[in-house]
Amino acid sequence: MEAALPERVEIAKAAWVAGLLHDVGKYRDGFIRYLQSQQVPGVERFHKEAGAAWAETLRLEPLVSAILGHHGGMLDRSKQEDSLDGPAGRKALDSIRDRALSDCPALVVLGSGPASAFNALNDLDLEFVTRLVFSCLVDADWTDTGCHERAAKGLPLDPVPPAFVAEEWLSTLLAHLAEKRKDSRGGPVADVRKEVLEHALEAAARPAGFFTLTVPTGGGKTLSGLAFALAHARTHGLRRIIYVVPYLSILEQNAAAIRAAVGLSRDDPIVFEHHSLADVGTPSKGAEETRLDDPSRRAENWDAPIIITTNVMFLESLFSNQPRRCRKLHNIARSVIILDECQNLAPALLSPTCAMLKQLVKILGCSVVFSTATQPTLNHRKLNSDAITDAREIVPSSLNLFNRLDRVRVEWPMRGAPLDWTAIASRMCSQKSALCIVNSRRAARELFEQVKHVEPEGCFHLSTSMCPRHRWEILAELRRRLGNGVACRLISTQLIEAGVDVDFPLVFREMAPLDSIIQAAGRCNREGKLPPPGGHVIVFRSMAAAANDRRYYPNDLWYKAGRSVLETRLDSSKPPPDISDPASIEDYFERIYNTGNLDERGLRGCRKDSRFRTVDESYRLIDDVGLSAVVPTWTEHALEIEDLIAAFEPTRVGFRSLSPFQVNMRCDPRQPPTGTVEEKPGLFVWRGRYDADIGWTDEAVDEHWVV
């Protein structure tokens, strides 16, 4: 910790004290007998409570919470008294203190330095520092245990994490981009991308803090953002890059683009992808401790140079009380964090999210980049003290990028004229290539079947009813067809909107919030190759949703609020919004944030009261619990999947090998849908039908599967 944040000596000292105290309860007679393989009641083996009680005597409240939580998770502060007052707490400390002091002289000199530093912190910062000490303690404890286990079993030590060589990777990236410009043969899109890159490199010299990267879709945000991050890290001595995306579909695409741009192979450990399908819950003790491999360590403490992860994994880890998830927090220190497609930050959690990001900048010395074509108003008045008011734009508005990259014309719907799937299918099939984005899996299935009935050749479906490999193969085939001018008609849910790199001449978008429509338009004439007036985006109201909104529209109040804000604008006497005008986007977010509570679950108050378990349970980007199931009935890969299942062992390597063939289920893990079986510990397998076109086809799909 001291190496990561040399200016935060008091935090490093607190973490060191936590390390000394966390296991002093093992001096208890009962625990010593347990180490001698004697039968001992469980309560006599408890040991974390005595160390927490010692920290209490030193007035080190953050250490009390961290030590009590290092097995099982941090409690709400109001619930700690039972542990401290029990037989393993203050009473046990009185009986072992002299023995511990005699055995460990360092305990004698424990002072009040950290306590005085903590007294100067406000409640919210004190809560954050507690999380930081907890992260350091858990990582050190688990790393030390891993070294002991490896030595005992004659296994080699963990490999040293790869070095962060920003200068080398930046040179490779710039050479890669120069080659891409040669291949593009110029044009307005190539010119814009070049200018965005130049300004990104120039902005990298600015002091660390908050930045915005507001660039129209297709303007080169991904690699220009990476260039900024590498140059910024080189200039300010930052330690890693954390690239955060909203959906797995973008993670897979951007991970491949980043690896190629800096000259890395798919399996190079320099870039580490971490997401829910590659993650695993608390494993059986023996299985994980005998397989302490490098991916396992990186999955938990993020010590790779470049991390690519999801909003769910990154943000929920920041608010977690669990050792496994919180273990990475100290390694986020002095990182460049790119929040890609940041318009997807959950409005109901926007205030606590901004508050936490401000602490990453203020306390951990991070820089945070908000990257999108549709920049949310994170300085909104309803955010109050959590508002981010000091973000600096990387690309100046004087470049007029949105007008210069205005490559589409938008046709807004007529009032009271919804279209049925037959009409949409007919219009799609009248064109060689077309994309239609709808609001639900049910709508995607129904429209796909209609289009396939009219013209089966070149008809594709995309949704999260399909596993990641299936989606990846569909996207690869789409790009091949679009590049070769072959017939290609895609029906997709909204997963394709946020940054997926496809380019159609015609895009249909079912009525949705304005930011979704702008993102959909980014899949139309993306490369600017069509002659004026460019691509065509048709926004429509569906007859199916008009007849039964609940069955065909996401059950998300904020999504509905966004649609309502747009509908109100369209029904007014004002002209429709101009999707190439940043002012329209700003006005939209101003209005939608005014419709609800930006701290819907009261997390600011919970954090100020150090209610760690409550915060963990309340900060959920996806409300429903669930599980991931492997789909071996996907005929095209059945043999490969069955071989992986047969070889599977419950390690992170095992779970990662199967992650391309899993789908997320929204259900109680104790009651998975019929047809899903836990064939090995922690491994659920779906043995029902998996369709080669649309994935899982059970009628209950809309109740069980996450969009």
XYZ file of C-alpha atoms in Angstrom:
707
model
C 0.000 0.000 0.000
C 2.830 2.403 0.841
C 4.413 1.745 -2.560
C 1.108 2.436 -4.323
C 0.278 5.577 -2.327
C 3.454 6.934 -0.726
C 1.595 10.088 0.327
C -0.915 8.002 2.358
C 1.499 6.725 5.013
C -1.237 6.533 7.654
C -3.250 4.055 5.549
C -0.185 1.866 4.994
C 0.522 1.910 8.744
C -3.087 1.007 9.518
C -2.916 -1.921 7.101
C 0.335 -3.063 8.764
C -1.284 -2.928 12.212
C -4.288 -4.881 10.884
C -1.901 -7.544 9.641
C -0.323 -7.845 13.092
C -3.629 -8.027 14.939
C -5.967 -9.982 12.683
C -4.965 -13.467 13.903
C -3.896 -12.833 17.513
C -6.928 -14.866 18.569
C -4.988 -17.935 17.454
C -3.087 -17.682 20.749
C -6.238 -18.981 22.427
C -5.773 -22.371 24.102
C -8.614 -23.828 22.078
C -7.069 -22.809 18.765
C -3.677 -24.180 19.762
C -5.309 -27.534 20.576
C -7.053 -27.357 17.187
C -3.646 -26.906 15.495
C -2.520 -30.003 17.354
C -5.379 -31.901 15.654
C -7.456 -32.186 18.801
C -11.246 -32.038 18.714
C -12.247 -28.498 19.714
C -15.718 -26.872 19.714
C -16.124 -24.296 16.964
C -16.485 -21.333 19.323
C -13.054 -22.066 20.821
C -11.493 -21.845 17.359
C -12.866 -18.345 16.645
C -9.918 -15.985 16.374
C -10.737 -12.796 14.470
C -12.725 -11.303 17.359
C -9.724 -10.922 19.709
C -7.719 -8.974 17.127
C -10.699 -6.699 16.511
C -11.031 -6.131 20.270
C -7.343 -5.155 20.428
C -7.857 -2.671 17.576
C -10.777 -1.251 19.538
C -8.491 -0.498 22.506
C -6.250 1.480 20.116
C -9.277 3.474 18.887
C -8.766 2.099 15.364
C -12.403 1.676 14.311
C -11.615 0.913 10.633
C -9.401 -1.982 11.761
C -12.169 -3.354 13.988
C -14.473 -3.667 10.961
C -11.731 -4.974 8.646
C -10.482 -7.644 11.071
C -13.974 -8.845 11.963
C -14.741 -9.086 8.234
C -11.646 -10.836 6.911
C -13.477 -14.168 7.149
C -17.050 -13.920 5.915
C -17.368 -10.213 5.147
C -17.636 -6.898 6.976
C -20.680 -6.359 9.162
C -22.743 -3.252 9.693
C -20.901 -1.351 12.429
C -24.011 -1.492 14.640
C -23.855 -5.311 14.540
C -20.198 -5.638 15.640
C -20.819 -5.481 19.391
C -22.054 -9.091 19.642
C -18.760 -10.352 18.206
C -16.610 -8.102 20.373
C -18.510 -8.905 23.561
C -18.619 -12.661 22.958
C -16.220 -15.249 24.425
C -13.776 -14.885 21.519
C -13.586 -11.086 21.760
C -12.661 -8.843 24.679
C -12.661 -11.734 27.184
C -10.308 -13.808 25.028
C -8.037 -10.804 24.479
C -7.540 -10.401 28.234
C -6.351 -14.013 28.484
C -3.928 -13.977 25.529
C -2.516 -10.462 25.429
C 0.609 -11.214 27.502
C 1.385 -14.346 25.492
C 1.014 -12.442 22.198
C 3.177 -9.517 23.394
C 5.908 -11.907 24.516
C 5.856 -13.787 21.220
C 5.553 -10.741 18.925
C 7.506 -7.680 20.139
C 6.099 -5.555 17.311
C 2.776 -5.545 19.151
C 4.383 -3.666 22.027
C 5.056 -0.545 19.973
C 1.626 -0.162 18.397
C 0.819 3.523 18.706
C -2.047 5.867 18.031
C -0.690 7.403 14.812
C -3.355 5.931 12.519
C -6.075 6.795 15.034
C -5.205 10.480 14.960
C -5.182 10.437 11.151
C -8.594 8.744 11.094
C -10.034 11.397 13.405
C -9.528 14.000 10.680
C -11.679 12.086 8.161
C -15.363 12.701 7.531
C -17.728 9.735 7.895
C -17.791 8.899 4.186
C -14.007 8.968 3.793
C -13.581 6.941 6.993
C -15.868 4.286 5.521
C -13.803 4.252 2.315
C -10.513 3.950 4.197
C -12.007 1.013 6.116
C -12.658 -0.696 2.795
C -9.094 0.036 1.726
C -7.572 -1.440 4.907
C -9.894 -4.447 4.517
C -8.664 -4.972 0.944
C -4.997 -4.807 1.988
C -5.568 -7.192 4.887
C -7.462 -9.789 2.874
C -5.012 -9.723 -0.033
C -1.976 -10.027 2.249
C -3.616 -12.782 4.300
C -4.689 -14.801 1.287
C -1.377 -14.294 -0.510
C 0.556 -15.444 2.561
C -1.713 -18.470 2.925
C -1.193 -19.267 -0.750
C 2.605 -19.123 -0.392
C 2.420 -21.431 2.623
C 0.185 -23.891 0.768
C 2.468 -23.896 -2.258
C 5.536 -24.510 -0.129
C 3.802 -27.305 1.788
C 2.753 -29.009 -1.448
C 6.051 -28.453 -3.251
C 4.426 -26.170 -5.832
C 6.254 -23.251 -7.509
C 5.624 -19.717 -6.278
C 3.082 -17.470 -7.969
C 4.540 -15.876 -11.100
C 5.427 -12.200 -10.786
C 2.698 -9.981 -12.302
C 3.620 -8.589 -15.738
C 5.223 -5.154 -15.748
C 3.286 -2.059 -16.858
C 5.321 -0.652 -19.757
C 3.224 2.282 -20.936
C 5.891 3.751 -23.232
C 6.370 0.528 -25.196
C 2.648 -0.155 -25.595
C 1.926 3.438 -26.578
C 4.525 3.258 -29.352
C 3.000 0.007 -30.622
C -0.495 1.491 -30.465
C 0.446 4.632 -32.389
C 2.121 2.540 -35.088
C -1.010 0.375 -35.293
C -3.244 3.444 -35.692
C -0.951 4.878 -38.361
C -1.334 1.658 -40.366
C -5.114 1.795 -39.964
C -5.140 5.357 -41.342
C -3.202 4.220 -44.409
C -5.708 1.438 -45.020
C -8.716 3.758 -44.585
C -7.769 5.899 -47.611
C -8.808 9.070 -45.833
C -12.265 10.593 -45.635
C -14.148 12.585 -42.974
C -14.348 9.721 -40.465
C -10.597 9.052 -40.702
C -9.903 12.782 -40.304
C -12.022 12.975 -37.156
C -10.352 9.900 -35.643
C -6.925 11.439 -36.265
C -7.928 14.700 -34.566
C -9.485 12.862 -31.605
C -6.248 10.925 -31.138
C -4.129 14.088 -31.280
C -6.237 15.798 -28.624
C -6.219 12.661 -26.456
C -2.424 12.639 -26.452
C -2.307 16.358 -25.711
C -4.807 16.055 -22.827
C -2.778 13.243 -21.245
C -0.340 15.795 -19.828
C -3.041 17.406 -17.672
C -3.106 16.654 -13.943
C -4.831 13.460 -12.800
C -8.550 13.657 -12.046
C -11.822 13.484 -13.981
C -12.049 13.650 -17.780
C -14.788 13.306 -20.375
C -14.261 11.869 -23.849
C -17.348 12.933 -25.795
C -17.059 11.659 -29.353
C -19.760 10.549 -31.825
C -20.086 6.828 -32.482
C -17.444 5.673 -34.921
C -15.096 8.493 -33.904
C -12.396 6.205 -32.511
C -13.109 6.471 -28.769
C -11.789 3.014 -27.839
C -8.235 3.331 -29.140
C -7.931 7.078 -28.615
C -9.059 6.484 -25.032
C -6.402 3.792 -24.691
C -3.773 6.171 -26.102
C -4.813 8.805 -23.554
C -4.626 6.255 -20.728
C -1.149 5.021 -21.688
C 0.244 8.522 -22.186
C -1.418 9.787 -18.988
C -0.061 6.832 -16.995
C 3.425 7.390 -18.420
C 3.356 11.084 -17.542
C 2.032 10.678 -13.993
C 3.528 7.326 -13.012
C 0.169 5.549 -12.772
C 0.158 1.777 -12.362
C -2.519 0.214 -14.548
C -5.468 0.773 -16.868
C -8.950 -0.441 -15.967
C -11.343 -0.464 -18.910
C -15.000 -0.781 -17.802
C -17.857 -1.595 -20.201
C -21.595 -2.148 -19.647
C -22.046 -5.407 -21.550
C -20.137 -8.607 -22.266
C -20.724 -8.132 -25.999
C -18.557 -4.973 -25.936
C -16.013 -6.487 -23.558
C -15.218 -9.289 -26.006
C -14.919 -6.865 -28.943
C -12.852 -4.229 -27.130
C -10.558 -6.764 -25.492
C -9.684 -8.115 -28.948
C -9.160 -4.578 -30.313
C -6.904 -3.573 -27.397
C -4.812 -6.739 -27.625
C -4.313 -6.265 -31.351
C -3.475 -2.580 -30.936
C -0.678 -3.181 -28.420
C 0.597 -6.336 -30.107
C -0.568 -8.977 -27.614
C -1.876 -12.484 -28.194
C -5.295 -13.590 -26.981
C -3.870 -15.401 -23.943
C -1.226 -12.861 -22.925
C -1.640 -12.198 -19.173
C -0.915 -8.488 -19.626
C -4.595 -8.010 -20.511
C -6.957 -9.635 -18.045
C -10.689 -9.927 -18.743
C -12.850 -10.246 -15.653
C -16.623 -10.659 -15.796
C -19.431 -12.662 -14.232
C -19.249 -15.666 -16.572
C -15.542 -16.106 -15.805
C -15.994 -15.553 -12.095
C -16.959 -18.067 -9.439
C -18.396 -17.840 -5.978
C -16.646 -18.990 -2.842
C -15.113 -22.348 -3.828
C -14.802 -25.483 -1.804
C -11.767 -24.922 0.413
C -9.578 -27.763 -0.733
C -10.202 -27.289 -4.439
C -8.989 -23.691 -4.582
C -6.067 -23.952 -2.195
C -4.470 -26.764 -4.174
C -4.775 -24.804 -7.432
C -3.470 -21.344 -6.634
C -2.806 -20.390 -10.240
C -2.055 -17.001 -11.756
C -5.513 -16.353 -13.295
C -7.044 -17.148 -9.907
C -4.952 -14.484 -8.204
C -5.548 -11.889 -10.907
C -9.297 -12.567 -10.799
C -9.375 -11.591 -7.146
C -6.815 -8.819 -6.766
C -6.420 -7.322 -10.260
C -2.627 -7.149 -10.359
C -2.486 -7.329 -14.185
C -1.404 -4.169 -16.063
C -4.598 -3.852 -18.153
C -7.951 -4.971 -16.750
C -11.051 -5.170 -18.940
C -14.202 -5.685 -16.925
C -17.908 -4.891 -16.705
C -19.884 -2.243 -14.833
C -21.313 -4.973 -12.619
C -17.928 -6.415 -11.671
C -16.185 -3.070 -11.169
C -18.862 -1.017 -9.424
C -20.348 -3.763 -7.254
C -16.831 -4.650 -6.067
C -16.354 -1.067 -4.857
C -19.448 -1.364 -2.660
C -18.963 -4.997 -1.601
C -18.365 -6.231 1.945
C -17.037 -9.608 0.776
C -13.326 -10.552 1.048
C -13.137 -12.023 -2.455
C -14.645 -9.009 -4.208
C -13.122 -6.305 -2.012
C -9.613 -7.768 -2.267
C -8.907 -5.801 -5.458
C -9.634 -2.306 -4.092
C -6.075 -1.368 -3.086
C -4.801 -2.396 -6.531
C -7.124 0.173 -8.119
C -4.936 2.878 -6.553
C -3.251 5.127 -9.132
C -5.036 3.630 -12.106
C -6.524 5.190 -15.218
C -10.164 4.079 -15.217
C -12.114 4.370 -18.490
C -15.874 4.088 -18.060
C -16.934 3.277 -21.616
C -20.529 3.979 -22.689
C -20.998 5.719 -19.346
C -24.556 6.723 -20.220
C -25.402 3.254 -18.895
C -24.579 4.200 -15.289
C -27.726 3.298 -13.335
C -29.699 6.498 -12.505
C -31.116 4.985 -9.290
C -27.529 4.547 -8.034
C -25.952 7.553 -9.728
C -25.353 9.595 -6.568
C -23.511 6.862 -4.602
C -21.632 5.867 -7.763
C -20.353 9.417 -8.294
C -19.452 9.713 -4.595
C -17.366 6.535 -4.793
C -15.645 7.625 -8.014
C -14.728 10.940 -6.375
C -13.036 8.984 -3.568
C -11.065 6.927 -6.088
C -9.701 10.208 -7.457
C -9.201 11.997 -4.129
C -7.889 9.160 -1.946
C -6.483 6.607 -4.399
C -4.986 9.059 -6.914
C -6.878 7.642 -9.904
C -7.921 9.355 -13.104
C -11.430 8.562 -14.379
C -12.522 9.027 -18.009
C -16.231 9.135 -18.924
C -16.305 7.971 -22.540
C -19.445 8.070 -24.700
C -21.268 9.753 -27.562
C -24.155 10.533 -25.182
C -22.558 12.163 -22.146
C -24.764 12.063 -19.012
C -25.000 15.206 -16.866
C -22.922 14.087 -13.900
C -22.953 17.640 -12.553
C -26.755 17.520 -12.216
C -28.117 19.679 -9.365
C -29.919 16.664 -7.799
C -26.554 14.989 -7.187
C -25.799 17.734 -4.667
C -22.355 17.177 -3.094
C -21.870 14.001 -5.139
C -21.937 15.930 -8.427
C -18.775 15.738 -10.508
C -18.131 19.350 -11.436
C -14.460 19.292 -12.379
C -14.383 16.870 -15.332
C -12.299 18.200 -18.237
C -13.261 17.435 -21.827
C -10.465 15.752 -23.791
C -11.780 16.822 -27.209
C -12.769 20.509 -27.463
C -16.281 21.340 -28.653
C -14.757 23.691 -31.232
C -13.964 20.648 -33.380
C -17.726 20.377 -34.028
C -17.460 16.578 -34.251
C -21.157 15.790 -34.071
C -22.035 17.888 -37.107
C -19.015 16.644 -39.011
C -19.984 13.023 -38.316
C -23.684 13.513 -38.996
C -23.994 10.469 -41.238
C -27.690 9.568 -40.911
C -31.157 11.012 -41.275
C -33.706 10.070 -38.610
C -37.349 9.367 -39.419
C -39.462 9.814 -36.283
C -42.771 7.936 -35.865
C -46.155 9.380 -36.736
C -48.468 9.678 -33.757
C -50.976 6.824 -33.508
C -49.395 4.762 -36.308
C -47.742 1.681 -34.735
C -46.283 -0.975 -37.016
C -46.735 -4.732 -36.710
C -43.921 -7.233 -37.186
C -45.150 -8.097 -40.691
C -44.697 -4.502 -41.839
C -41.211 -4.257 -40.318
C -40.202 -7.600 -41.833
C -41.422 -6.519 -45.251
C -39.464 -3.273 -45.135
C -36.317 -5.023 -43.901
C -36.482 -7.669 -46.619
C -36.875 -5.019 -49.321
C -33.257 -4.050 -48.586
C -30.096 -6.134 -48.926
C -28.873 -5.132 -45.452
C -30.867 -3.859 -42.476
C -30.772 -3.908 -38.680
C -33.749 -3.767 -36.343
C -33.284 -3.225 -32.594
C -36.211 -4.025 -30.305
C -36.815 -3.748 -26.569
C -37.233 -7.373 -25.489
C -36.173 -10.913 -26.280
C -39.787 -11.803 -26.990
C -40.004 -9.101 -29.665
C -36.646 -10.182 -31.137
C -37.803 -13.804 -31.448
C -41.141 -12.909 -32.995
C -39.688 -10.457 -35.529
C -36.854 -12.865 -36.387
C -39.350 -15.592 -37.209
C -41.330 -13.157 -39.365
C -38.259 -11.976 -41.301
C -37.017 -15.532 -41.709
C -40.409 -16.521 -43.111
C -40.227 -13.743 -45.726
C -36.557 -14.192 -46.650
C -34.560 -16.886 -44.810
C -31.227 -16.141 -46.501
C -29.020 -13.813 -44.488
C -31.380 -13.537 -41.497
C -29.774 -13.352 -38.020
C -30.839 -12.948 -34.396
C -28.827 -11.537 -31.478
C -29.735 -11.507 -27.788
C -28.480 -12.767 -24.443
C -30.526 -15.912 -24.882
C -27.362 -16.877 -26.796
C -24.045 -17.694 -25.129
C -21.027 -15.394 -25.737
C -19.374 -17.664 -28.326
C -22.634 -17.870 -30.257
C -22.972 -14.065 -30.267
C -19.325 -13.667 -31.254
C -19.750 -16.025 -34.230
C -22.906 -14.227 -35.363
C -21.153 -10.849 -35.211
C -18.166 -12.214 -37.130
C -20.470 -13.514 -39.878
C -22.379 -10.208 -39.955
C -19.161 -8.245 -40.438
C -18.041 -10.616 -43.180
C -21.336 -10.226 -45.049
C -21.476 -6.458 -44.610
C -17.895 -6.129 -45.825
C -18.582 -8.265 -48.917
C -21.962 -6.734 -49.759
C -23.833 -9.994 -49.087
C -27.464 -10.023 -47.877
C -27.594 -9.445 -44.129
C -30.631 -8.713 -41.941
C -30.215 -8.653 -38.166
C -32.832 -8.531 -35.406
C -31.289 -7.700 -32.047
C -32.116 -6.610 -28.545
C -30.465 -3.438 -27.238
C -27.217 -5.282 -26.413
C -25.875 -4.294 -29.852
C -26.221 -0.572 -29.198
C -23.425 0.164 -26.774
C -20.270 0.217 -28.859
C -20.663 -2.937 -30.978
C -18.806 -2.303 -34.226
C -21.224 -3.011 -37.096
C -22.225 -0.769 -40.003
C -25.672 -1.029 -41.653
C -27.167 1.357 -44.251
C -30.651 1.039 -42.718
C -31.536 0.766 -39.017
C -34.973 0.370 -37.444
C -35.269 1.182 -33.732
C -38.332 0.448 -31.634
C -39.301 3.477 -29.511
C -36.846 3.823 -26.621
C -35.024 6.489 -24.562
C -33.153 9.084 -26.632
C -29.680 7.834 -25.668
C -30.615 4.362 -26.942
C -31.809 5.778 -30.244
C -28.584 7.760 -30.663
C -26.554 4.619 -29.911
C -28.661 2.660 -32.423
C -27.948 5.344 -35.022
C -24.261 4.696 -34.371
C -24.698 1.302 -36.061
C -25.850 3.065 -39.253
C -23.369 4.342 -41.867
C -20.738 4.102 -39.142
C -17.804 4.501 -41.526
C -19.474 7.349 -43.455
C -19.177 5.551 -46.802
C -22.721 6.204 -48.059
C -23.323 9.221 -50.322
C -25.585 12.039 -49.058
C -28.024 11.972 -47.377
C -26.236 9.016 -45.720
C -27.798 6.222 -43.682
C -31.445 5.941 -42.724
C -32.682 5.431 -39.132
C -36.391 4.709 -38.672
C -37.842 5.004 -35.169
C -41.151 3.168 -34.788
C -43.773 2.252 -32.242
C -44.596 -1.453 -32.334
C -48.172 -2.684 -32.393
C -47.190 -5.536 -30.055
C -45.921 -3.147 -27.348
C -48.910 -0.848 -27.832
C -51.225 -3.811 -27.137
C -49.207 -5.228 -24.210
C -46.506 -2.918 -22.926
C -45.596 -5.225 -20.020
C -44.729 -8.191 -22.264
C -42.685 -6.240 -24.779
C -40.929 -3.557 -22.777
C -38.162 -3.803 -20.151
C -39.446 -3.794 -16.587
C -37.192 -0.881 -15.692
C -38.724 2.338 -14.379
C -35.818 4.490 -15.558
C -35.914 3.006 -19.068
C -39.639 3.769 -19.164
C -38.974 7.266 -17.827
C -36.481 7.839 -20.632
C -39.004 6.761 -23.231
C -41.645 8.975 -21.630
C -39.347 12.026 -21.773
C -38.828 11.424 -25.497
C -42.507 10.717 -26.174
C -43.415 13.995 -24.463
C -41.010 15.861 -26.745
C -42.366 14.168 -29.877
C -45.979 14.890 -28.882
C -45.238 18.569 -28.261
C -45.180 21.383 -30.770
C -41.393 21.472 -30.588
C -39.308 19.904 -33.364
C -37.939 16.388 -32.704
C -34.571 16.224 -30.925
C -31.479 16.586 -33.093
C -29.304 13.549 -32.393
C -26.239 15.366 -33.733
C -26.630 18.192 -31.193
C -24.943 17.633 -27.796
C -27.382 20.171 -26.325
C -30.271 17.790 -27.067
C -28.472 15.025 -25.204
C -27.751 17.295 -22.238
C -31.386 18.416 -22.106
C -32.558 14.797 -22.218
C -30.396 13.728 -19.246
C -31.379 16.864 -17.310
C -35.023 15.903 -17.731
C -34.705 12.174 -17.017
C -32.654 12.719 -13.853
C -35.377 15.073 -12.650
C -37.947 12.264 -12.789
C -36.593 10.150 -9.893
C -34.310 9.714 -6.904
C -30.619 9.427 -7.808
C -29.916 7.683 -4.479
C -32.998 5.513 -4.497
C -31.729 3.133 -1.796
C -30.310 5.690 0.611
C -26.730 4.488 0.246
C -25.091 7.760 1.268
C -26.602 7.440 4.746
C -25.737 3.744 4.923
C -22.122 4.439 4.036
C -21.814 7.281 6.556
C -23.019 4.835 9.222
C -20.531 2.154 8.041
C -23.328 -0.301 7.287
C -21.134 -2.486 5.087
C -23.439 -5.480 4.723
C -26.455 -3.281 4.004
C -24.495 -1.360 1.351
C -23.384 -4.613 -0.267
C -26.953 -5.902 -0.413
C -28.347 -2.589 -1.681
C -25.846 -1.676 -4.417
C -27.001 -4.043 -7.148
C -26.918 -3.116 -10.830
C -28.908 -6.275 -11.563
C -31.461 -6.778 -8.822
C -32.164 -10.452 -9.351
C -29.851 -13.169 -8.139
C -29.019 -15.824 -10.692
C -26.643 -18.430 -11.989
C -24.765 -19.249 -15.166
C -25.602 -22.424 -17.081
C -23.545 -24.188 -19.757
C -25.411 -25.057 -22.976
C -23.986 -28.342 -24.382
C -27.038 -28.800 -26.627
C -25.712 -26.124 -28.990
C -25.184 -28.623 -31.780
C -22.362 -26.791 -33.580
C -20.087 -27.048 -30.519
C -21.617 -29.960 -28.613
C -18.515 -32.187 -28.648
C -16.199 -29.359 -27.570
C -18.524 -28.366 -24.731
C -18.984 -31.943 -23.506
C -15.204 -32.411 -23.410
C -14.843 -29.237 -21.332
C -17.567 -30.393 -18.951
C -15.877 -33.773 -18.540
C -12.520 -32.118 -17.774
C -14.023 -29.422 -15.539
C -12.716 -28.848 -12.044
C -14.055 -26.076 -9.758
C -11.207 -23.608 -10.236
C -11.223 -20.263 -11.986
C -9.372 -21.820 -14.892
C -12.192 -24.367 -15.145
C -14.908 -21.742 -15.051
C -13.138 -19.533 -17.576
C -12.819 -22.412 -20.037
C -16.604 -22.804 -20.048
C -17.541 -19.117 -19.888
C -17.969 -18.782 -23.705
C -20.671 -21.448 -23.542
C -22.714 -20.136 -20.604
C -25.818 -18.004 -20.343
C -26.887 -15.992 -17.308
C -30.107 -17.170 -15.665
C -32.224 -14.835 -13.607
C -33.547 -17.159 -10.942
C -33.029 -18.451 -7.431
C -29.857 -20.609 -7.686
C -31.512 -23.051 -5.284
C -34.409 -23.506 -7.712
C -33.016 -23.381 -11.256
C -35.429 -23.748 -14.190
C -36.464 -27.270 -15.157
C -33.815 -28.783 -17.412
C -30.895 -27.213 -15.520
C -28.778 -29.559 -13.402
C -25.730 -28.968 -11.189
C -23.615 -31.725 -12.745
C -20.444 -30.810 -10.845
C -19.887 -28.566 -7.817
C -20.791 -25.042 -8.924
C -21.322 -26.078 -12.563
C -24.905 -25.819 -13.834
C -25.734 -27.360 -17.199
C -28.816 -26.768 -19.366
C -29.766 -30.017 -21.114
C -32.878 -28.741 -22.844
C -33.156 -27.374 -26.365
C -30.698 -24.735 -27.579
C -31.649 -23.354 -30.981
C -28.921 -22.724 -33.560
C -30.528 -19.385 -34.475
C -31.845 -17.887 -31.251
C -30.300 -19.825 -28.360
C -32.437 -20.982 -25.461
C -36.040 -21.323 -26.623
C -37.953 -22.350 -23.495
C -41.184 -20.339 -23.214
C -40.081 -19.197 -19.751
C -37.107 -17.350 -21.247
C -38.571 -13.908 -20.496
C -38.977 -14.788 -16.848
C -35.570 -16.380 -16.389
C -32.978 -14.722 -18.580
C -31.217 -11.409 -18.272
C -31.265 -9.063 -21.292
